[in-house]
């Protein structure tokens, strides 16, 4: 079965309680077989608030995983904005809508320099798909560079540039893989030179570099001066070959990494195209592509873009309310401060637990590598046990990275000092259990 090993598998069925077992069976009977469930013991939540999710029995689970409800589960200002607007009118982008214009003005003013036009989509996949279309149109080239374990979405075009999907979604012949900027980034730059040469030789040429600025599926790379220098060289090489830089901010965007708001800003990248999604509407499907007018204008002259459900008044109400809460509650600054103390706590755990190797992070995005204490090699079996042990302790977490052994720590941004301490206490206990 394709997918992270922390997912539910048929062999777990026998251990499920009657209610969960019945839901799993009914779901499998009607949903397409590509769906997956988290955990050996899947969970059903009936309510969410802030950083907690609640089961039918009223048990609270600490959410250390979900980055979409970025300003907190069921934030009352966001839910009220959606309800009010849907009770008034919901049309589409072929009518004038002052709230969409206001939102676009506000958002563009907070984006990296030069990004002065906005296209609304419903999902991050659509935003990346559109960015690729625009890049191909603007450059006349087809080739794309992506990092080795990247994920950029589900449409046919973006599945072809998402090596982490594996399976039958083979990479397109026009796609070249490069290392993420770990270490001094020289492996990435070397890969990029080779990749560009190959794309030029094949006749595809270079349309774009598409990078997730958190390198989430590659196991997370924290911004640093070394990473910044390596990425600057990468962007220079791509542009010299005629390509554009697409920053995928679907995961890091909207303040997860701190007040800089965007991974691009922290890396000093000034992309021609920037995609966003997940946290943008706190769970309402709203996503988008910000781009330079010079790149979008030729595309816009020849291509009509209309996306039925994208940028509707209700979508904009969700996005505006999310943006306002983000700023009114100063969540990016909170993410930076709390994230730094969380990282200190993770580092401290790593000194005491042989399964926990180094932690890295920025804002409220962190990763902790789980290794075999004897060999130091990534330890997937232990990671699966740890993720399920934390689930038993009512802490929601998952893993990513090339070996699925990087604990993915990515909670809603109102994660409090108490939440941090609860998480570290439970992680400490779960790691201690593993050692027995
Ligand atoms: C970096 C990145 N890009 C794009 C996507 C696709 O976004 P969506 O699921 O909204 O289509 C994801 C989703 O996980 C993502 O993590």
PDB file of N, CA, C and O and ligand atoms in Angstrom, residues 123-126 128 151-154 212 248 250-251 278, ligand 1:
ATOM      1  N   UNK A 123      -7.495  25.274  -4.431  1.00  0.00           N
ATOM      2  CA  UNK A 123      -6.522  24.388  -3.772  1.00  0.00           C
ATOM      3  C   UNK A 123      -5.102  24.786  -4.148  1.00  0.00           C
ATOM      4  O   UNK A 123      -4.870  25.449  -5.176  1.00  0.00           O
ATOM      5  N   UNK A 124      -4.179  24.311  -3.326  1.00  0.00           N
ATOM      6  CA  UNK A 124      -2.767  24.524  -3.612  1.00  0.00           C
ATOM      7  C   UNK A 124      -2.368  23.838  -4.912  1.00  0.00           C
ATOM      8  O   UNK A 124      -1.533  24.345  -5.664  1.00  0.00           O
ATOM      9  N   UNK A 125      -2.955  22.677  -5.174  1.00  0.00           N
ATOM     10  CA  UNK A 125      -2.651  21.951  -6.417  1.00  0.00           C
ATOM     11  C   UNK A 125      -2.999  22.809  -7.627  1.00  0.00           C
ATOM     12  O   UNK A 125      -2.217  22.905  -8.585  1.00  0.00           O
ATOM     13  N   UNK A 126      -4.174  23.414  -7.593  1.00  0.00           N
ATOM     14  CA  UNK A 126      -4.589  24.267  -8.724  1.00  0.00           C
ATOM     15  C   UNK A 126      -3.656  25.469  -8.872  1.00  0.00           C
ATOM     16  O   UNK A 126      -3.368  25.905  -9.985  1.00  0.00           O
ATOM     17  N   UNK A 128      -0.461  25.598  -8.047  1.00  0.00           N
ATOM     18  CA  UNK A 128       0.799  25.142  -8.658  1.00  0.00           C
ATOM     19  C   UNK A 128       0.604  24.787 -10.127  1.00  0.00           C
ATOM     20  O   UNK A 128       1.476  25.037 -10.961  1.00  0.00           O
ATOM     21  N   UNK A 151       6.433  17.432  -2.678  1.00  0.00           N
ATOM     22  CA  UNK A 151       5.011  17.204  -2.973  1.00  0.00           C
ATOM     23  C   UNK A 151       4.412  18.550  -3.365  1.00  0.00           C
ATOM     24  O   UNK A 151       4.548  19.530  -2.629  1.00  0.00           O
ATOM     25  N   UNK A 152       3.773  18.588  -4.537  1.00  0.00           N
ATOM     26  CA  UNK A 152       3.175  19.853  -4.969  1.00  0.00           C
ATOM     27  C   UNK A 152       1.707  19.718  -5.342  1.00  0.00           C
ATOM     28  O   UNK A 152       1.111  20.684  -5.821  1.00  0.00           O
ATOM     29  N   UNK A 153       1.116  18.525  -5.173  1.00  0.00           N
ATOM     30  CA  UNK A 153      -0.326  18.436  -5.363  1.00  0.00           C
ATOM     31  C   UNK A 153      -0.806  17.299  -6.226  1.00  0.00           C
ATOM     32  O   UNK A 153      -0.039  16.393  -6.580  1.00  0.00           O
ATOM     33  N   UNK A 154      -2.105  17.364  -6.568  1.00  0.00           N
ATOM     34  CA  UNK A 154      -2.797  16.188  -7.110  1.00  0.00           C
ATOM     35  C   UNK A 154      -3.247  16.266  -8.578  1.00  0.00           C
ATOM     36  O   UNK A 154      -3.742  15.275  -9.088  1.00  0.00           O
ATOM     37  N   UNK A 212       9.090  24.111  -2.566  1.00  0.00           N
ATOM     38  CA  UNK A 212       8.389  24.331  -1.303  1.00  0.00           C
ATOM     39  C   UNK A 212       9.412  25.003  -0.386  1.00  0.00           C
ATOM     40  O   UNK A 212      10.452  24.406  -0.083  1.00  0.00           O
ATOM     41  N   UNK A 248       6.569  27.646  -3.688  1.00  0.00           N
ATOM     42  CA  UNK A 248       5.352  27.008  -3.186  1.00  0.00           C
ATOM     43  C   UNK A 248       5.290  27.312  -1.689  1.00  0.00           C
ATOM     44  O   UNK A 248       6.054  26.759  -0.895  1.00  0.00           O
ATOM     45  N   UNK A 250       2.533  26.920   0.101  1.00  0.00           N
ATOM     46  CA  UNK A 250       1.300  26.283   0.592  1.00  0.00           C
ATOM     47  C   UNK A 250       1.457  25.851   2.056  1.00  0.00           C
ATOM     48  O   UNK A 250       0.528  25.981   2.845  1.00  0.00           O
ATOM     49  N   UNK A 251       2.641  25.363   2.428  1.00  0.00           N
ATOM     50  CA  UNK A 251       2.838  24.972   3.837  1.00  0.00           C
ATOM     51  C   UNK A 251       3.397  26.118   4.688  1.00  0.00           C
ATOM     52  O   UNK A 251       2.857  26.397   5.745  1.00  0.00           O
ATOM     53  N   UNK A 278      -3.412  26.091   1.841  1.00  0.00           N
ATOM     54  CA  UNK A 278      -3.767  25.518   3.146  1.00  0.00           C
ATOM     55  C   UNK A 278      -4.271  26.486   4.238  1.00  0.00           C
ATOM     56  O   UNK A 278      -5.458  26.487   4.517  1.00  0.00           O
TER      57      UNK A 278
HETATM   58  C1  LIG B   1       3.907  22.078  -0.406  1.00  0.00           C
HETATM   59  C2  LIG B   1       2.547  21.734  -0.918  1.00  0.00           C
HETATM   60  N1  LIG B   1       2.165  22.185  -2.124  1.00  0.00           N
HETATM   61  C3  LIG B   1       0.940  21.920  -2.638  1.00  0.00           C
HETATM   62  C4  LIG B   1       0.042  21.142  -1.938  1.00  0.00           C
HETATM   63  C5  LIG B   1      -1.299  20.836  -2.543  1.00  0.00           C
HETATM   64  O1  LIG B   1      -2.283  21.566  -1.914  1.00  0.00           O
HETATM   65  P1  LIG B   1      -3.813  21.055  -1.950  1.00  0.00           P
HETATM   66  O2  LIG B   1      -3.883  19.791  -1.150  1.00  0.00           O
HETATM   67  O3  LIG B   1      -4.582  22.204  -1.356  1.00  0.00           O
HETATM   68  O4  LIG B   1      -4.151  20.833  -3.371  1.00  0.00           O
HETATM   69  C6  LIG B   1       0.392  20.657  -0.687  1.00  0.00           C
HETATM   70  C7  LIG B   1      -0.566  19.827   0.083  1.00  0.00           C
HETATM   71  O5  LIG B   1      -0.237  19.092   0.964  1.00  0.00           O
HETATM   72  C8  LIG B   1       1.677  20.957  -0.154  1.00  0.00           C
HETATM   73  O6  LIG B   1       2.048  20.503   1.039  1.00  0.00           O
END
